[in-house]
PDB file of C-alpha atoms in Angstrom:
ATOM      1  CA  LEU O   1     179.755 -79.275 -47.082  1.00 65.00           C
ATOM      2  CA  ASN O   2     183.129 -77.573 -46.929  1.00 72.00           C
ATOM      3  CA  VAL O   3     183.953 -75.023 -49.615  1.00 72.00           C
ATOM      4  CA  SER O   4     187.478 -73.609 -49.752  1.00 74.00           C
ATOM      5  CA  GLU O   5     187.099 -71.073 -52.574  1.00 75.00           C
ATOM      6  CA  SER O   6     183.683 -70.174 -54.003  1.00 76.00           C
ATOM      7  CA  ILE O   7     180.430 -71.843 -54.857  1.00 77.00           C
ATOM      8  CA  GLU O   8     177.691 -70.707 -57.231  1.00 78.00           C
ATOM      9  CA  ILE O   9     174.140 -71.904 -56.741  1.00 78.00           C
ATOM     10  CA  LYS O  10     171.788 -71.229 -59.639  1.00 80.00           C
ATOM     11  CA  ASN O  11     168.504 -71.956 -57.828  1.00 79.00           C
ATOM     12  CA  ASN O  12     167.646 -72.522 -54.165  1.00 77.00           C
ATOM     13  CA  LEU O  13     169.891 -73.415 -51.231  1.00 77.00           C
ATOM     14  CA  ILE O  14     167.966 -74.796 -48.280  1.00 77.00           C
ATOM     15  CA  THR O  15     169.849 -75.380 -45.057  1.00 76.00           C
ATOM     16  CA  GLN O  16     169.210 -75.623 -41.323  1.00 75.00           C
ATOM     17  CA  ASN O  17     172.245 -73.543 -40.347  1.00 74.00           C
ATOM     18  CA  ALA O  18     174.708 -71.503 -42.360  1.00 72.00           C
ATOM     19  CA  PHE O  19     177.878 -70.099 -40.847  1.00 73.00           C
ATOM     20  CA  ILE O  20     179.765 -67.543 -42.899  1.00 73.00           C
ATOM     21  CA  ASN O  21     183.153 -66.614 -41.518  1.00 73.00           C
ATOM     22  CA  ASN O  22     183.890 -63.692 -43.815  1.00 73.00           C
ATOM     23  CA  THR O  23     181.539 -62.069 -46.369  1.00 73.00           C
ATOM     24  CA  LEU O  24     178.159 -62.987 -47.821  1.00 72.00           C
ATOM     25  CA  GLU O  25     177.256 -61.044 -50.945  1.00 73.00           C
ATOM     26  CA  VAL O  26     173.648 -61.119 -52.165  1.00 73.00           C
ATOM     27  CA  ASN O  27     173.157 -59.735 -55.671  1.00 73.00           C
ATOM     28  CA  ASN O  28     169.353 -59.769 -55.706  1.00 73.00           C
ATOM     29  CA  ASP O  29     166.827 -60.028 -52.865  1.00 72.00           C
ATOM     30  CA  ALA O  30     167.457 -61.560 -49.463  1.00 72.00           C
ATOM     31  CA  ILE O  31     164.385 -62.600 -47.482  1.00 70.00           C
ATOM     32  CA  ILE O  32     164.777 -63.303 -43.778  1.00 71.00           C
ATOM     33  CA  LYS O  33     161.839 -65.024 -42.100  1.00 69.00           C
ATOM     34  CA  GLY O  34     161.445 -66.111 -38.519  1.00 68.00           C
ATOM     35  CA  ASP O  35     164.001 -65.370 -35.816  1.00 69.00           C
ATOM     36  CA  GLU O  36     167.180 -65.458 -37.895  1.00 66.00           C
ATOM     37  CA  LEU O  37     170.055 -63.529 -36.390  1.00 67.00           C
ATOM     38  CA  VAL O  38     172.839 -61.596 -38.056  1.00 69.00           C
ATOM     39  CA  LYS O  39     175.928 -61.256 -35.879  1.00 70.00           C
ATOM     40  CA  GLY O  40     178.589 -58.712 -36.709  1.00 71.00           C
ATOM     41  CA  LYS O  41     178.347 -55.904 -39.229  1.00 74.00           C
ATOM     42  CA  LEU O  42     175.632 -55.912 -41.861  1.00 75.00           C
ATOM     43  CA  THR O  43     176.148 -53.566 -44.817  1.00 76.00           C
ATOM     44  CA  VAL O  44     173.241 -52.919 -47.149  1.00 78.00           C
ATOM     45  CA  ASP O  45     173.792 -50.875 -50.311  1.00 80.00           C
ATOM     46  CA  ASN O  46     170.136 -50.667 -51.334  1.00 80.00           C
ATOM     47  CA  ASP O  47     166.682 -50.147 -49.790  1.00 83.00           C
ATOM     48  CA  VAL O  48     165.649 -52.258 -46.817  1.00 82.00           C
ATOM     49  CA  ILE O  49     161.960 -53.051 -46.517  1.00 82.00           C
ATOM     50  CA  ILE O  50     160.723 -54.223 -43.137  1.00 83.00           C
ATOM     51  CA  ASN O  51     157.127 -55.441 -43.093  1.00 84.00           C
ATOM     52  CA  LYS O  52     156.841 -55.698 -39.298  1.00 83.00           C
ATOM     53  CA  ASP O  53     158.076 -53.738 -36.293  1.00 86.00           C
ATOM     54  CA  LEU O  54     161.761 -52.965 -35.909  1.00 84.00           C
ATOM     55  CA  TYR O  55     163.251 -53.325 -32.439  1.00 84.00           C
ATOM     56  CA  LEU O  56     166.719 -51.907 -32.014  1.00 84.00           C
ATOM     57  CA  GLU O  57     168.982 -52.243 -29.004  1.00 85.00           C
ATOM     58  CA  GLY O  58     171.759 -49.669 -29.073  1.00 86.00           C
ATOM     59  CA  THR O  59     172.146 -46.440 -31.015  1.00 87.00           C
ATOM     60  CA  LEU O  60     170.484 -45.677 -34.332  1.00 86.00           C
ATOM     61  CA  LYS O  61     172.758 -43.410 -36.375  1.00 88.00           C
ATOM     62  CA  THR O  62     171.535 -41.987 -39.655  1.00 88.00           C
ATOM     63  CA  ASN O  63     172.371 -39.069 -41.911  1.00 90.00           C
ATOM     64  CA  ASN O  64     168.721 -38.268 -42.618  1.00 88.00           C
ATOM     65  CA  LEU O  65     165.609 -39.593 -40.937  1.00 86.00           C
ATOM     66  CA  GLU O  66     162.184 -39.226 -42.488  1.00 87.00           C
ATOM     67  CA  VAL O  67     159.278 -40.541 -40.455  1.00 86.00           C
ATOM     68  CA  LEU O  68     155.927 -40.909 -42.218  1.00 85.00           C
ATOM     69  CA  GLY O  69     152.609 -41.522 -40.524  1.00 84.00           C
ATOM     70  CA  ASP O  70     150.147 -39.888 -38.177  1.00 83.00           C
ATOM     71  CA  LYS O  71     152.270 -39.715 -35.035  1.00 83.00           C
ATOM     72  CA  THR O  72     155.925 -39.823 -34.010  1.00 85.00           C
ATOM     73  CA  ILE O  73     156.793 -40.497 -30.390  1.00 86.00           C
ATOM     74  CA  ILE O  74     160.332 -39.810 -29.201  1.00 85.00           C
ATOM     75  CA  ASP O  75     160.473 -41.077 -25.633  1.00 86.00           C
ATOM     76  CA  THR O  76     163.809 -39.745 -24.376  1.00 86.00           C
ATOM     77  CA  GLU O  77     165.003 -37.444 -21.621  1.00 86.00           C
ATOM     78  CA  THR O  78     166.802 -35.144 -24.077  1.00 88.00           C
ATOM     79  CA  TYR O  79     166.232 -34.461 -27.764  1.00 86.00           C
ATOM     80  CA  LYS O  80     168.960 -32.463 -29.513  1.00 86.00           C
ATOM     81  CA  THR O  81     168.771 -30.938 -32.984  1.00 85.00           C
ATOM     82  CA  GLU O  82     170.184 -27.979 -34.857  1.00 86.00           C
ATOM     83  CA  ASN O  83     166.877 -27.017 -36.425  1.00 88.00           C
ATOM     84  CA  LEU O  84     163.308 -28.007 -35.616  1.00 87.00           C
ATOM     85  CA  GLN O  85     160.634 -27.055 -38.119  1.00 89.00           C
ATOM     86  CA  ILE O  86     156.970 -27.650 -37.379  1.00 90.00           C
ATOM     87  CA  ILE O  87     154.562 -27.399 -40.296  1.00 91.00           C
ATOM     88  CA  ASN O  88     150.964 -27.838 -39.208  1.00 91.00           C
ATOM     89  CA  ASN O  89     147.984 -27.787 -41.537  1.00 91.00           C
ATOM     90  CA  SER O  90     145.586 -29.449 -39.115  1.00 89.00           C
ATOM     91  CA  GLU O  91     143.140 -28.166 -36.524  1.00 93.00           C
ATOM     92  CA  GLU O  92     145.482 -29.311 -33.729  1.00 91.00           C
ATOM     93  CA  VAL O  93     147.985 -27.296 -31.699  1.00 93.00           C
ATOM     94  CA  SER O  94     151.412 -27.078 -33.379  1.00 93.00           C
ATOM     95  CA  LEU O  95     153.503 -27.343 -30.216  1.00 91.00           C
ATOM     96  CA  GLN O  96     152.224 -28.483 -26.858  1.00 91.00           C
ATOM     97  CA  ILE O  97     154.374 -28.797 -23.764  1.00 92.00           C
ATOM     98  CA  LYS O  98     153.064 -30.580 -20.688  1.00 92.00           C
ATOM     99  CA  HIS O  99     155.536 -29.722 -17.938  1.00 93.00           C
ATOM    100  CA  GLU O 100     155.107 -32.073 -14.993  1.00 92.00           C
ATOM    101  CA  ASN O 101     157.880 -30.614 -12.828  1.00 91.00           C
ATOM    102  CA  LEU O 102     157.079 -27.716 -10.498  1.00 92.00           C
ATOM    103  CA  SER O 103     160.692 -26.908  -9.643  1.00 95.00           C
ATOM    104  CA  THR O 104     162.232 -25.990 -13.024  1.00 96.00           C
ATOM    105  CA  ASN O 105     161.439 -23.576 -15.854  1.00 97.00           C
ATOM    106  CA  ILE O 106     158.958 -24.731 -18.474  1.00 96.00           C
ATOM    107  CA  PHE O 107     160.686 -23.084 -21.431  1.00 95.00           C
ATOM    108  CA  GLU O 108     164.000 -21.337 -22.116  1.00 96.00           C
ATOM    109  CA  ILE O 109     165.414 -19.804 -25.291  1.00 95.00           C
ATOM    110  CA  GLN O 110     168.856 -18.210 -25.315  1.00 95.00           C
ATOM    111  CA  ASN O 111     171.177 -16.929 -28.028  1.00 95.00           C
ATOM    112  CA  ILE O 112     174.968 -16.518 -27.987  1.00 94.00           C
ATOM    113  CA  ASN O 113     174.619 -12.929 -26.705  1.00 93.00           C
ATOM    114  CA  ASP O 114     172.825 -14.114 -23.532  1.00 90.00           C
ATOM    115  CA  LYS O 115     169.504 -12.667 -24.690  1.00 94.00           C
ATOM    116  CA  LYS O 116     166.860 -15.023 -23.425  1.00 96.00           C
ATOM    117  CA  VAL O 117     163.175 -15.746 -23.071  1.00 97.00           C
ATOM    118  CA  VAL O 118     161.967 -17.733 -20.073  1.00 97.00           C
ATOM    119  CA  ILE O 119     158.644 -19.186 -19.049  1.00 97.00           C
ATOM    120  CA  ASP O 120     159.123 -20.235 -15.449  1.00 97.00           C
ATOM    121  CA  LYS O 121     157.458 -23.029 -13.482  1.00 96.00           C
ATOM    122  CA  ASP O 122     154.535 -20.726 -12.585  1.00 95.00           C
ATOM    123  CA  GLY O 123     153.908 -19.595 -16.188  1.00 96.00           C
ATOM    124  CA  ARG O 124     155.538 -16.186 -15.735  1.00 97.00           C
ATOM    125  CA  PHE O 125     157.127 -14.774 -18.898  1.00 97.00           C
ATOM    126  CA  GLY O 126     160.567 -13.178 -18.691  1.00 97.00           C
ATOM    127  CA  VAL O 127     162.590 -11.398 -21.354  1.00 97.00           C
ATOM    128  CA  ASN O 128     166.335 -11.229 -20.614  1.00 96.00           C
ATOM    129  CA  LYS O 129     165.785 -12.321 -17.000  1.00 96.00           C
ATOM    130  CA  GLN O 130     164.253 -14.889 -14.719  1.00 96.00           C
ATOM    131  CA  PRO O 131     160.714 -13.507 -14.218  1.00 97.00           C
ATOM    132  CA  ILE O 132     159.320 -12.471 -10.844  1.00 97.00           C
ATOM    133  CA  ALA O 133     156.043 -11.074 -12.254  1.00 96.00           C
ATOM    134  CA  GLU O 134     153.583 -12.363 -14.884  1.00 96.00           C
ATOM    135  CA  LEU O 135     155.428 -10.290 -17.523  1.00 96.00           C
ATOM    136  CA  ASP O 136     158.980  -9.304 -16.577  1.00 97.00           C
ATOM    137  CA  ILE O 137     161.189  -7.496 -19.106  1.00 96.00           C
ATOM    138  CA  ASP O 138     164.793  -6.397 -18.694  1.00 96.00           C
ATOM    139  CA  GLY O 139     165.202  -4.036 -21.640  1.00 94.00           C
ATOM    140  CA  SER O 140     163.075  -1.784 -23.819  1.00 94.00           C
ATOM    141  CA  ALA O 141     159.536  -2.446 -24.968  1.00 93.00           C
ATOM    142  CA  LEU O 142     157.765  -1.025 -28.006  1.00 94.00           C
ATOM    143  CA  ILE O 143     153.997  -1.167 -28.344  1.00 93.00           C
ATOM    144  CA  SER O 144     152.817  -0.065 -31.781  1.00 95.00           C
ATOM    145  CA  ASP O 145     149.155   0.094 -30.867  1.00 94.00           C
ATOM    146  CA  THR O 146     147.000   0.667 -27.777  1.00 91.00           C
ATOM    147  CA  LEU O 147     148.043  -0.494 -24.309  1.00 90.00           C
ATOM    148  CA  THR O 148     145.094  -0.982 -21.984  1.00 92.00           C
ATOM    149  CA  ILE O 149     145.768  -1.204 -18.256  1.00 90.00           C
ATOM    150  CA  GLU O 150     142.750  -2.216 -16.174  1.00 93.00           C
ATOM    151  CA  ASN O 151     144.328  -1.566 -12.784  1.00 92.00           C
ATOM    152  CA  ASP O 152     146.824   0.845 -11.241  1.00 90.00           C
ATOM    153  CA  LEU O 153     149.885   1.935 -13.187  1.00 87.00           C
ATOM    154  CA  LEU O 154     152.977   2.323 -11.035  1.00 89.00           C
ATOM    155  CA  VAL O 155     155.927   4.212 -12.562  1.00 88.00           C
ATOM    156  CA  ASN O 156     159.143   3.960 -10.502  1.00 89.00           C
ATOM    157  CA  ARG O 157     161.039   6.535 -12.576  1.00 89.00           C
ATOM    158  CA  ASN O 158     160.263   9.588 -14.679  1.00 90.00           C
ATOM    159  CA  GLN O 159     157.220   9.600 -16.892  1.00 87.00           C
ATOM    160  CA  VAL O 160     157.938  11.189 -20.256  1.00 89.00           C
ATOM    161  CA  VAL O 161     154.980  11.912 -22.529  1.00 88.00           C
ATOM    162  CA  GLU O 162     155.688  12.915 -26.116  1.00 90.00           C
ATOM    163  CA  GLY O 163     152.467  14.247 -27.556  1.00 90.00           C
ATOM    164  CA  ASP O 164     149.156  14.997 -25.900  1.00 90.00           C
ATOM    165  CA  GLN O 165     148.128  13.553 -22.568  1.00 87.00           C
ATOM    166  CA  ILE O 166     144.381  12.919 -22.525  1.00 87.00           C
ATOM    167  CA  VAL O 167     142.738  12.311 -19.151  1.00 87.00           C
ATOM    168  CA  ASN O 168     139.141  11.044 -19.354  1.00 88.00           C
ATOM    169  CA  ASN O 169     138.519  11.309 -15.607  1.00 88.00           C
ATOM    170  CA  ASN O 170     140.081  12.956 -12.574  1.00 88.00           C
ATOM    171  CA  SER O 171     143.820  13.544 -12.400  1.00 84.00           C
ATOM    172  CA  PHE O 172     145.610  13.841  -9.061  1.00 84.00           C
ATOM    173  CA  VAL O 173     149.180  14.930  -8.462  1.00 82.00           C
ATOM    174  CA  ASN O 174     150.806  14.229  -5.055  1.00 82.00           C
ATOM    175  CA  GLY O 175     154.010  16.007  -4.111  1.00 73.00           C
TER     176      GLY O 175
END
């Protein structure tokens, strides 16, 4: 069958092979069964319903992606986004990181002013610096409630106390 201009089929067209050199326009539903292959660009101006798995070789580009279900697995080396929002109404942990590399930091956050938060490979927490102690802060700290220290307190600079100093045991001054 060789058609030079156009052909209109009112009911069914059954064929073994169909080769379309330019454009195929489907006004209603198109059902693809088996291992049919579309070569070239496929433009769809309506919903696409896939009743089985979708395997894609290459890059998936989309303006918006909504994934529904119980679990989403993104198995890549890098995931990049402008905004990540986690809404959790379950009994599970909202964000869990299993870091299987003992030579790099576990977690880093940094803004454009170089203010950063780091959790290093050993679980040490640093604010504005790479930590060398369990809690390592470069900058001021404000504690609005009680601070309990269960071991020695070492002050490398002046100790300024505004208000009363209450000592519940012995107090020693050297020097």
